[in-house]
């Protein structure tokens, strides 16, 4: 079986950009958001978050759900883009 492509598609890129937008609108640094995510039981470093926001790391569904919770938005908002359509 060939290895799975690591290319990030349009939905992943939109989610990455939306995470960054919402985080900055909330006045949070990457370190602060990563701390919130970790406090919710999903260990994440600010480096991991930075790579997600720059679409250099895939944001899996578990990452997406806990990042949304830490930002006080729903996961679909992160997938649709900000402001919510």
PDB file of C-alpha atoms in Angstrom:
ATOM      1  CA  UNK A   1       0.000   0.000   0.000  1.00  0.00           C
ATOM      2  CA  UNK A   2       1.464   3.398  -0.959  1.00  0.00           C
ATOM      3  CA  UNK A   3       1.927   5.976   1.794  1.00  0.00           C
ATOM      4  CA  UNK A   4      -0.948   8.403   2.311  1.00  0.00           C
ATOM      5  CA  UNK A   5      -0.441  11.876   0.901  1.00  0.00           C
ATOM      6  CA  UNK A   6       0.268  14.523   3.509  1.00  0.00           C
ATOM      7  CA  UNK A   7      -0.999  17.312   1.292  1.00  0.00           C
ATOM      8  CA  UNK A   8      -3.491  19.514   3.099  1.00  0.00           C
ATOM      9  CA  UNK A   9      -6.642  20.187   1.147  1.00  0.00           C
ATOM     10  CA  UNK A  10      -8.811  23.303   0.918  1.00  0.00           C
ATOM     11  CA  UNK A  11     -10.861  22.513   4.038  1.00  0.00           C
ATOM     12  CA  UNK A  12      -7.699  21.989   6.077  1.00  0.00           C
ATOM     13  CA  UNK A  13      -6.188  25.219   4.823  1.00  0.00           C
ATOM     14  CA  UNK A  14      -9.408  27.124   5.594  1.00  0.00           C
ATOM     15  CA  UNK A  15      -9.537  25.610   9.105  1.00  0.00           C
ATOM     16  CA  UNK A  16      -5.881  26.511   9.696  1.00  0.00           C
ATOM     17  CA  UNK A  17      -6.479  30.120   8.679  1.00  0.00           C
ATOM     18  CA  UNK A  18      -9.667  30.332  10.736  1.00  0.00           C
ATOM     19  CA  UNK A  19      -7.916  29.011  13.844  1.00  0.00           C
ATOM     20  CA  UNK A  20      -5.348  31.789  13.510  1.00  0.00           C
ATOM     21  CA  UNK A  21      -7.997  34.467  12.911  1.00  0.00           C
ATOM     22  CA  UNK A  22     -10.159  33.453  15.873  1.00  0.00           C
ATOM     23  CA  UNK A  23      -7.127  33.066  18.142  1.00  0.00           C
ATOM     24  CA  UNK A  24      -5.875  36.568  17.354  1.00  0.00           C
ATOM     25  CA  UNK A  25      -9.373  38.065  17.683  1.00  0.00           C
ATOM     26  CA  UNK A  26      -9.562  36.491  21.140  1.00  0.00           C
ATOM     27  CA  UNK A  27      -6.230  38.129  21.990  1.00  0.00           C
ATOM     28  CA  UNK A  28      -4.466  34.817  22.551  1.00  0.00           C
ATOM     29  CA  UNK A  29      -0.879  33.965  21.705  1.00  0.00           C
ATOM     30  CA  UNK A  30      -0.109  30.566  20.231  1.00  0.00           C
ATOM     31  CA  UNK A  31       1.429  29.605  23.574  1.00  0.00           C
ATOM     32  CA  UNK A  32      -1.753  30.593  25.441  1.00  0.00           C
ATOM     33  CA  UNK A  33      -4.029  28.652  23.083  1.00  0.00           C
ATOM     34  CA  UNK A  34      -1.748  25.613  23.192  1.00  0.00           C
ATOM     35  CA  UNK A  35      -1.906  25.851  26.997  1.00  0.00           C
ATOM     36  CA  UNK A  36      -5.710  25.896  26.920  1.00  0.00           C
ATOM     37  CA  UNK A  37      -5.764  22.891  24.589  1.00  0.00           C
ATOM     38  CA  UNK A  38      -3.349  21.025  26.871  1.00  0.00           C
ATOM     39  CA  UNK A  39      -5.441  21.922  29.934  1.00  0.00           C
ATOM     40  CA  UNK A  40      -8.413  20.301  28.197  1.00  0.00           C
ATOM     41  CA  UNK A  41      -6.481  17.028  28.129  1.00  0.00           C
ATOM     42  CA  UNK A  42      -5.051  17.150  24.602  1.00  0.00           C
ATOM     43  CA  UNK A  43      -1.327  17.931  24.923  1.00  0.00           C
ATOM     44  CA  UNK A  44      -0.235  20.472  22.318  1.00  0.00           C
ATOM     45  CA  UNK A  45       2.854  22.649  22.125  1.00  0.00           C
ATOM     46  CA  UNK A  46       2.855  26.129  20.635  1.00  0.00           C
ATOM     47  CA  UNK A  47       5.114  24.697  17.897  1.00  0.00           C
ATOM     48  CA  UNK A  48       2.436  22.157  16.964  1.00  0.00           C
ATOM     49  CA  UNK A  49      -0.187  24.900  16.897  1.00  0.00           C
ATOM     50  CA  UNK A  50       2.054  27.112  14.776  1.00  0.00           C
ATOM     51  CA  UNK A  51       2.517  24.295  12.262  1.00  0.00           C
ATOM     52  CA  UNK A  52      -1.274  23.726  12.155  1.00  0.00           C
ATOM     53  CA  UNK A  53      -1.920  27.436  11.541  1.00  0.00           C
ATOM     54  CA  UNK A  54       0.674  27.520   8.744  1.00  0.00           C
ATOM     55  CA  UNK A  55      -0.841  24.367   7.189  1.00  0.00           C
ATOM     56  CA  UNK A  56       2.422  22.507   7.699  1.00  0.00           C
ATOM     57  CA  UNK A  57       0.794  19.928   9.991  1.00  0.00           C
ATOM     58  CA  UNK A  58      -2.508  18.188   9.511  1.00  0.00           C
ATOM     59  CA  UNK A  59      -5.191  19.135  12.017  1.00  0.00           C
ATOM     60  CA  UNK A  60      -6.961  15.873  12.771  1.00  0.00           C
ATOM     61  CA  UNK A  61     -10.514  15.746  14.055  1.00  0.00           C
ATOM     62  CA  UNK A  62      -9.383  15.430  17.686  1.00  0.00           C
ATOM     63  CA  UNK A  63      -7.175  18.520  17.307  1.00  0.00           C
ATOM     64  CA  UNK A  64     -10.004  20.430  15.635  1.00  0.00           C
ATOM     65  CA  UNK A  65     -12.584  19.631  18.319  1.00  0.00           C
ATOM     66  CA  UNK A  66     -10.388  20.577  21.269  1.00  0.00           C
ATOM     67  CA  UNK A  67      -9.019  23.719  19.570  1.00  0.00           C
ATOM     68  CA  UNK A  68     -12.626  24.797  18.903  1.00  0.00           C
ATOM     69  CA  UNK A  69     -13.517  24.148  22.548  1.00  0.00           C
ATOM     70  CA  UNK A  70     -10.501  26.156  23.712  1.00  0.00           C
ATOM     71  CA  UNK A  71     -11.557  29.048  21.436  1.00  0.00           C
ATOM     72  CA  UNK A  72     -15.216  28.819  22.570  1.00  0.00           C
ATOM     73  CA  UNK A  73     -16.536  28.160  19.061  1.00  0.00           C
ATOM     74  CA  UNK A  74     -17.954  25.060  17.413  1.00  0.00           C
ATOM     75  CA  UNK A  75     -15.789  22.826  15.243  1.00  0.00           C
ATOM     76  CA  UNK A  76     -17.975  23.532  12.168  1.00  0.00           C
ATOM     77  CA  UNK A  77     -17.180  27.247  12.549  1.00  0.00           C
ATOM     78  CA  UNK A  78     -13.497  26.427  12.140  1.00  0.00           C
ATOM     79  CA  UNK A  79     -14.277  24.388   9.035  1.00  0.00           C
ATOM     80  CA  UNK A  80     -16.536  27.027   7.423  1.00  0.00           C
ATOM     81  CA  UNK A  81     -14.360  30.025   8.072  1.00  0.00           C
ATOM     82  CA  UNK A  82     -14.674  33.182  10.141  1.00  0.00           C
ATOM     83  CA  UNK A  83     -16.908  35.018  10.507  1.00  0.00           C
ATOM     84  CA  UNK A  84     -19.348  32.142  10.508  1.00  0.00           C
ATOM     85  CA  UNK A  85     -21.349  32.080   7.308  1.00  0.00           C
TER      86      UNK A  85
END
